[in-house]
Short mmCIF file of C-alpha atoms and ligand atoms in Angstrom, two decimals:
data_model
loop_
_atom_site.label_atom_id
_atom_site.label_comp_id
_atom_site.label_asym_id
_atom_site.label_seq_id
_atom_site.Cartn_x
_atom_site.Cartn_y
_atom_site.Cartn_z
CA UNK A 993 1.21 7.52 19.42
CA UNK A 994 0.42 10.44 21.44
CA UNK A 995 0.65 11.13 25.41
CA UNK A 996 -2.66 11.37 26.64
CA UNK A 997 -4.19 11.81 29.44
CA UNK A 998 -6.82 8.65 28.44
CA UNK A 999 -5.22 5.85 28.84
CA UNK A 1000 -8.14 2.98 28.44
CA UNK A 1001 -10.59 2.30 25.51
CA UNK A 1002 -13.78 1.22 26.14
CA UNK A 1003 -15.48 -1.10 23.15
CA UNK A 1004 -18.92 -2.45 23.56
CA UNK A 1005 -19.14 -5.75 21.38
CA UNK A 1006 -22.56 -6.99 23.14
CA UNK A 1007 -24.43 -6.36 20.30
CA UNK A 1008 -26.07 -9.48 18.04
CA UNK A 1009 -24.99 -8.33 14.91
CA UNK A 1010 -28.31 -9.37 13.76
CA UNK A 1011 -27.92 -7.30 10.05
CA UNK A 1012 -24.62 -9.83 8.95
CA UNK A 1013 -26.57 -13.06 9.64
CA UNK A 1014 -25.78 -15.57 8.86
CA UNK A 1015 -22.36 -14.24 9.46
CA UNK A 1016 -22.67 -13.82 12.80
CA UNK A 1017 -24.45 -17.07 13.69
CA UNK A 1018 -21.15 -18.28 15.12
CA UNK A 1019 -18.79 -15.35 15.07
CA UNK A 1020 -18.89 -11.95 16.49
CA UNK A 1021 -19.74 -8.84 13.98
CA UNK A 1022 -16.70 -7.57 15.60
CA UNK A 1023 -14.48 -10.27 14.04
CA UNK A 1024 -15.98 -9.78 10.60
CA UNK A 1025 -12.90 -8.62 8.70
CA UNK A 1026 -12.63 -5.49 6.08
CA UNK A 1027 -9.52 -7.34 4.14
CA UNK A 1028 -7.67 -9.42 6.36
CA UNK A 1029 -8.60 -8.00 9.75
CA UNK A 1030 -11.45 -8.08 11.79
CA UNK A 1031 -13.08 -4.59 12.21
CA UNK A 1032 -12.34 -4.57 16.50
CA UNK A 1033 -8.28 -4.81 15.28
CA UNK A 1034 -9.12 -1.15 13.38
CA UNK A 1035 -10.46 0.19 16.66
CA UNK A 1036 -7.87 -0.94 18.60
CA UNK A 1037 -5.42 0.27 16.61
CA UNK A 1038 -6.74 3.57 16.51
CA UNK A 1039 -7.11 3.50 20.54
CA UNK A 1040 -3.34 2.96 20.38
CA UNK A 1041 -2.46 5.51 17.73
CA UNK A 1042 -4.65 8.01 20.60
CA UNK A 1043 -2.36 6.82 23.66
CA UNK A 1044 -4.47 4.19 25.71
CA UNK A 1045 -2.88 1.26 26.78
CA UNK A 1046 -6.11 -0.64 28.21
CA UNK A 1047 -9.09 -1.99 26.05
CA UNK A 1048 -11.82 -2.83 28.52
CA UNK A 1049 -13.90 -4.63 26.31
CA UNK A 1050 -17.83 -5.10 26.84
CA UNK A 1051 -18.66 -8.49 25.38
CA UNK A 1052 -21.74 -10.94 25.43
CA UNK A 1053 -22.68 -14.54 25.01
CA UNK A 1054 -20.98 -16.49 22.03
CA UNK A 1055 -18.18 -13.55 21.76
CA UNK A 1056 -14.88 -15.45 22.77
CA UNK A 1057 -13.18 -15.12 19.63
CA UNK A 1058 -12.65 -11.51 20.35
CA UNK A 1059 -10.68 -12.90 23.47
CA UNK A 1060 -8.75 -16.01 21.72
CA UNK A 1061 -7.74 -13.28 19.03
CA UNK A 1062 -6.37 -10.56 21.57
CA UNK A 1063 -4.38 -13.47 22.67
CA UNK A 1064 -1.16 -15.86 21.90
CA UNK A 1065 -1.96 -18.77 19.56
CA UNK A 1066 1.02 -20.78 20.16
CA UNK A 1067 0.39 -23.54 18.13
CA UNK A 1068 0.07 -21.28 15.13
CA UNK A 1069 2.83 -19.41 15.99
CA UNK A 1070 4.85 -22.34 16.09
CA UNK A 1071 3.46 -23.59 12.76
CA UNK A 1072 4.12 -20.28 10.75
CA UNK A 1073 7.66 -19.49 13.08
CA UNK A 1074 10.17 -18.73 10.13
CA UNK A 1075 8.21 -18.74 7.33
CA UNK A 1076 7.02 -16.32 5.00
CA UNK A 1077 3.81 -16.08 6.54
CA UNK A 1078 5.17 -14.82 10.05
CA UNK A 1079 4.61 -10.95 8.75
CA UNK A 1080 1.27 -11.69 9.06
CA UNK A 1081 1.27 -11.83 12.36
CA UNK A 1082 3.55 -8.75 13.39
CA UNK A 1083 0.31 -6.62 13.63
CA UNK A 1084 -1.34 -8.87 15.57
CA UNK A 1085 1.48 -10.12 17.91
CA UNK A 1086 2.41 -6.20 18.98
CA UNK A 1087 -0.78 -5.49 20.49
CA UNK A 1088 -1.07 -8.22 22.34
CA UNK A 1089 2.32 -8.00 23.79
CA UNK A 1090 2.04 -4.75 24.60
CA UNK A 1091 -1.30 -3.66 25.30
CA UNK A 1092 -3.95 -4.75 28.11
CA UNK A 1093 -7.24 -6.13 27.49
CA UNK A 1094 -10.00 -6.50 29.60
CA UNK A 1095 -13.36 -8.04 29.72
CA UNK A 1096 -16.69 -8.15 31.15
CA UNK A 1097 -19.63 -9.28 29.95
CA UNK A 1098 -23.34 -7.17 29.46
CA UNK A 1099 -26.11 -10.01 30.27
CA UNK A 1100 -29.06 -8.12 29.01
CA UNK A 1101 -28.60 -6.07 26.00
CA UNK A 1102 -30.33 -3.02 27.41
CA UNK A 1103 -29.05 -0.48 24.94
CA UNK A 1104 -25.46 1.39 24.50
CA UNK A 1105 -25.88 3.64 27.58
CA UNK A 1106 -26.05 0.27 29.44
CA UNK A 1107 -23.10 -1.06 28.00
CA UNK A 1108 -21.07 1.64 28.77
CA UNK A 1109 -22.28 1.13 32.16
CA UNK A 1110 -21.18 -2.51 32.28
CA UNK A 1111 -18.31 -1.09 31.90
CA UNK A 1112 -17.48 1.06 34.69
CA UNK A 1113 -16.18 -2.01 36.47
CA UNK A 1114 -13.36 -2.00 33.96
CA UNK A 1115 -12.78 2.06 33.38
CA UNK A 1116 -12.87 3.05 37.23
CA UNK A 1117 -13.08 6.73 38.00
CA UNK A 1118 -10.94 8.58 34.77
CA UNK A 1119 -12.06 9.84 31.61
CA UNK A 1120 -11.87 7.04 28.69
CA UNK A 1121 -12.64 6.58 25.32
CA UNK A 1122 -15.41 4.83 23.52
CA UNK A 1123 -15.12 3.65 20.22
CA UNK A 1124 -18.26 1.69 18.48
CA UNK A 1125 -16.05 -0.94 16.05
CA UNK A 1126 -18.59 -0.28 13.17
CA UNK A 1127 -17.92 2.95 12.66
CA UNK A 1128 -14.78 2.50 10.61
CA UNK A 1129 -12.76 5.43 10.47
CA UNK A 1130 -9.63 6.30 8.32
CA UNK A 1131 -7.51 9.55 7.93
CA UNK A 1132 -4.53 10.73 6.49
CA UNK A 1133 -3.12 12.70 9.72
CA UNK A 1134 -4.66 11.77 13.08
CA UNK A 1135 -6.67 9.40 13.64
CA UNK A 1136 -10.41 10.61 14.64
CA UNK A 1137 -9.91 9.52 18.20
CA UNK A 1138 -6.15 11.22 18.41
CA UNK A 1139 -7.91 14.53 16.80
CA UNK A 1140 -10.46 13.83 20.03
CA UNK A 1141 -7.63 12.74 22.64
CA UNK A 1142 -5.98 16.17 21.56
CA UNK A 1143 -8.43 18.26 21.81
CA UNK A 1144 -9.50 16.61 25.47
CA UNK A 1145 -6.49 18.25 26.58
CA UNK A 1146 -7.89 21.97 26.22
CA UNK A 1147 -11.18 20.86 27.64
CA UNK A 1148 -10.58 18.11 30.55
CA UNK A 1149 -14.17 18.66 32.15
CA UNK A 1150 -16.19 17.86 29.17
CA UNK A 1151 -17.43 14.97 27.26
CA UNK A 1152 -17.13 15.15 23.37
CA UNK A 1153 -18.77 13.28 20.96
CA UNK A 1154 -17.40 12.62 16.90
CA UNK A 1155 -20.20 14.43 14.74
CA UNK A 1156 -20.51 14.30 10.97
CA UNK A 1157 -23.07 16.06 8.66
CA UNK A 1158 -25.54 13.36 7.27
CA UNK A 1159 -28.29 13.76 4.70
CA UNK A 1160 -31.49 14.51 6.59
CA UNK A 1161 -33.50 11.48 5.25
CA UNK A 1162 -30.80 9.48 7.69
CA UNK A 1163 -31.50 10.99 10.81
CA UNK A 1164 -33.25 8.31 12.26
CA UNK A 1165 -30.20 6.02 12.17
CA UNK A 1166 -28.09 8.43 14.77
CA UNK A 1167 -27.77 10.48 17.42
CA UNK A 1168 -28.76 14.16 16.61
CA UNK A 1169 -26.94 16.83 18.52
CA UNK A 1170 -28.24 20.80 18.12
CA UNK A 1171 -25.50 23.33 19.22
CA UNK A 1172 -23.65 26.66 19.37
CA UNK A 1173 -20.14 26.22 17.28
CA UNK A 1174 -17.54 27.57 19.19
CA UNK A 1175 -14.59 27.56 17.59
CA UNK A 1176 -13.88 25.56 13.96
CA UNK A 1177 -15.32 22.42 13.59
CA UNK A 1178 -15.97 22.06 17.38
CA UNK A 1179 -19.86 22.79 18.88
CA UNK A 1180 -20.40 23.45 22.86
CA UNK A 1181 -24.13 21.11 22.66
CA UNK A 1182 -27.41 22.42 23.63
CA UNK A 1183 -29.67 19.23 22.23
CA UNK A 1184 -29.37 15.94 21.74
CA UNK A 1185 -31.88 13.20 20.25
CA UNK A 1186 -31.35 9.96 19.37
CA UNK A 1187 -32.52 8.47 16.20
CA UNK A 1188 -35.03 11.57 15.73
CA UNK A 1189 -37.22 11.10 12.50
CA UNK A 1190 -36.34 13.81 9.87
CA UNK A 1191 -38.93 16.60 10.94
CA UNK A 1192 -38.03 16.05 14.61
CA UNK A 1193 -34.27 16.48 14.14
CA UNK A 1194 -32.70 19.53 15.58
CA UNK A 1195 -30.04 19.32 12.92
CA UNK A 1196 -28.06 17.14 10.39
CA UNK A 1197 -25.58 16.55 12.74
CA UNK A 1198 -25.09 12.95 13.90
CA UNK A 1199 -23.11 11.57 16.02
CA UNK A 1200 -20.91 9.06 15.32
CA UNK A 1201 -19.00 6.05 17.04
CA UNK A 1202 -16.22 7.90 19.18
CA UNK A 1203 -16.51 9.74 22.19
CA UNK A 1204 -14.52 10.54 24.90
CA UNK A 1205 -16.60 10.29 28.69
CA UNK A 1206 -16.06 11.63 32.15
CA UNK A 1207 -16.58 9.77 34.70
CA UNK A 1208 -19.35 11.51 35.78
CA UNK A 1209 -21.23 9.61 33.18
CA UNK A 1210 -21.65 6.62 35.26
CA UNK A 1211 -23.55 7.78 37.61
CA UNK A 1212 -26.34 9.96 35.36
CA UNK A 1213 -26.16 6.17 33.29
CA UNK A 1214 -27.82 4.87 36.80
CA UNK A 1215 -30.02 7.62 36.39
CA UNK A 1216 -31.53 7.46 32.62
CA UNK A 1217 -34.93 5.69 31.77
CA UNK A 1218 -34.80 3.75 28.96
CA UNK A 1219 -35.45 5.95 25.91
CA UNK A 1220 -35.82 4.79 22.26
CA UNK A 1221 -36.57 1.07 21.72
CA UNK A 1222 -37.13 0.74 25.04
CA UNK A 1223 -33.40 1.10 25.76
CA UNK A 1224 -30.80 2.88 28.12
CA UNK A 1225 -29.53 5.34 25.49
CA UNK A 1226 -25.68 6.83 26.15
CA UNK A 1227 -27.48 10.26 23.67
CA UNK A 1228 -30.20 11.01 26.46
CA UNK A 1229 -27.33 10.36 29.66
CA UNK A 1230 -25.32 12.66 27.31
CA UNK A 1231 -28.01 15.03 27.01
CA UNK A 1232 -27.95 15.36 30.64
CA UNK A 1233 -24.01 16.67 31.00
CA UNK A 1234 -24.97 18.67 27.95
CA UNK A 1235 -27.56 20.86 29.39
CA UNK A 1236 -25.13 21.88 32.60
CA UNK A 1237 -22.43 22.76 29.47
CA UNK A 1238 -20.24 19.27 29.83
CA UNK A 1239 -20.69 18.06 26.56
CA UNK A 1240 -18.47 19.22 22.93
CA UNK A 1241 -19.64 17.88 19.73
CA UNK A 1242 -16.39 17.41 17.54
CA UNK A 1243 -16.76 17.85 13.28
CA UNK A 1244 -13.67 15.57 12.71
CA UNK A 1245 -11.39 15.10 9.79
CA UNK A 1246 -11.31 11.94 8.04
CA UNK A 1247 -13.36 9.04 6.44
CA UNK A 1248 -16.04 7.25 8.24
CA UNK A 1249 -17.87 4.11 6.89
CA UNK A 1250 -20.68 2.32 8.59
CA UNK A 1251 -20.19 -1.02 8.92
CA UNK A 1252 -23.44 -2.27 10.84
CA UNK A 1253 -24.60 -1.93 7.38
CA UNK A 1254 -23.96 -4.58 4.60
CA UNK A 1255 -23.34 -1.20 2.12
CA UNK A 1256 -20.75 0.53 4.03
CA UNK A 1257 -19.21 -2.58 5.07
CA UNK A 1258 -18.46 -3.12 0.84
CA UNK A 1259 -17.66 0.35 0.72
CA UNK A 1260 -15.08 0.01 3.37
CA UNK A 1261 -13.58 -3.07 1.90
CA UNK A 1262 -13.40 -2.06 -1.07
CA UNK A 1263 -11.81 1.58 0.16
CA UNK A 1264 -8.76 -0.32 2.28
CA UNK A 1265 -8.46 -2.61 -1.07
CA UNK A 1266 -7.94 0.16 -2.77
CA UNK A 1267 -5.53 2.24 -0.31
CA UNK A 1268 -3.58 -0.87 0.65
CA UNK A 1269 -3.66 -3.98 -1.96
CA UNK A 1270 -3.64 -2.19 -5.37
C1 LIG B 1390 -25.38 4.18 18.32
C2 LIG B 1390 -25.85 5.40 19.11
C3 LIG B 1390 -26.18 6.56 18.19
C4 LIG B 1390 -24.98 6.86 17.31
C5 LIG B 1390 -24.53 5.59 16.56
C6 LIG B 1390 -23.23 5.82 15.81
O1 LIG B 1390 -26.47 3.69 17.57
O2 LIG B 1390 -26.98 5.02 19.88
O3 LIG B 1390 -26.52 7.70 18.94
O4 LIG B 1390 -25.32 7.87 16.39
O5 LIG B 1390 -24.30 4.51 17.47
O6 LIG B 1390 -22.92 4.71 15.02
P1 LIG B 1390 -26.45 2.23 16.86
O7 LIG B 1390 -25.73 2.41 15.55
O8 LIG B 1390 -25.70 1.32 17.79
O9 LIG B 1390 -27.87 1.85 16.69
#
């Protein structure tokens, strides 16, 4: 764990989760587990591993799982108290005894920049963190968000989003940022489109679920119309910091799998199986 100056995570878990029916009839996407932990325990756990102490968590309706499992179960507890299943719970137990979580809950579900925005209430006025729980994201040194937390530190008046280098046919699944690199693997952004169609892309560089926000963002949030699908988009609010200089787009190190999508969410399980089990 590092000492950084962003102590709280934001995590928008609004979303329907409408690809992992029926799945996610009764349980959040976020709970969905890649072995045996739900995919919102990886982002918290890479929060932690960047310094924050506070998860202010953007939920929705039929989403209080996420809250029962940031929580003591004490009947369980007591069931599985001295036996050898205890371990199982060590993870678990740590975070929630020593980490804060916070809700609050997006009504509509107007679109990511709106989520974020639903958030305020929770972040105040500091820079935070976002992390998107399907974008799953392993490394051997830092995590992706401690590379970001890190590199925060040199550039406290800017935003940066996590960028990776996709195949073009994909750009209409991301964010697309254009921009000037600056130093290695770090680009000051000029353009930024979200989900452009190949032809319309300014690049194959997409941006991925980690980002790290001033609070300035809030209030040019207030300030977007509602972009692609209709939706407050965080890329065009972005786009805004980005053309008065605020905004770095990061090339991290490390693995990233997507899983909003039934395919990365196999190749994710079957990566950790892998790494961990065998
Ligand atoms: C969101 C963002 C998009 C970003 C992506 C990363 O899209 O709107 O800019 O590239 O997350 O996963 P979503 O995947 O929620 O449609």
């Amino acid at each position: 764990m590092i000492n950084s100056k962003i102590k709280k995570c934001l995590f928008p878990a609004a979303g329907y989760g409408t690809r992992f029916l029926p799945a996610t009839k009764a349980i959040p996407k976020e709970m969905l587990p890649v072995l045996t932990k739900p995919l919102l325990q990886y982002g918290v756990e890479e929060a932690i591993a960047a310094g924050c102490d506070t998860m202010a968590i953007v939920t929705g309706r039929g989403k209080r799982a996420i809250e029962d499992h940031f929580d003591r179960s004490y009947e369980l507890e007591n069931q599985i108290d001295g036996t050898s299943k205890e371990v199982l719970m060590d993870g678990i137990r740590g975070i929630v005894n020593g980490y804060t979580f916070s809700y609050t809950r997006q009504v509509e579900m107007k679109g990511l920049g709106h989520a974020i925005l639903t958030g305020q209430t929770l972040i105040g006025n500091e820079p935070f963190a976002v992390i998107l729980a399907d974008d799953l994201c392993d490394n051997s040194n830092d995590t992706v968000l401690t590379q970001m937390t890190k590199l925060y530190e040199k550039y406290p008046d800017k935003c940066i989003v996590a960028i990776e280098e996709i195949p073009k046919e994909f750009t209409n699944k991301y964010g697309v940022i254009a921009g000037e690199l600056i130093e290695d693997n770090l680009y000051k952004v000029t353009d930024m489109v979200e989900k452009p169609e190949p032809q319309d892309a300014p690049s194959n560089l997409a941006i991925i679920g980690r980002y790290i926000l001033i609070p300035e963002i809030f209030d040019v949030i207030k300030e977007t119309k509602p972009g692609k699908g209709g939706e407050i988009q965080i890329t065009d609010a972005l786009l805004t910091l980005a053309k008065q200089g605020k905004v770095l787009g990061f090339q991290f190190e490390g693995t990233r799998f997507d899983c909003g999508s039934v395919d990365g969410f196999v190749e994710a399980t079957n990566y950790f199986y892998n790494k961990e089990v065998k």
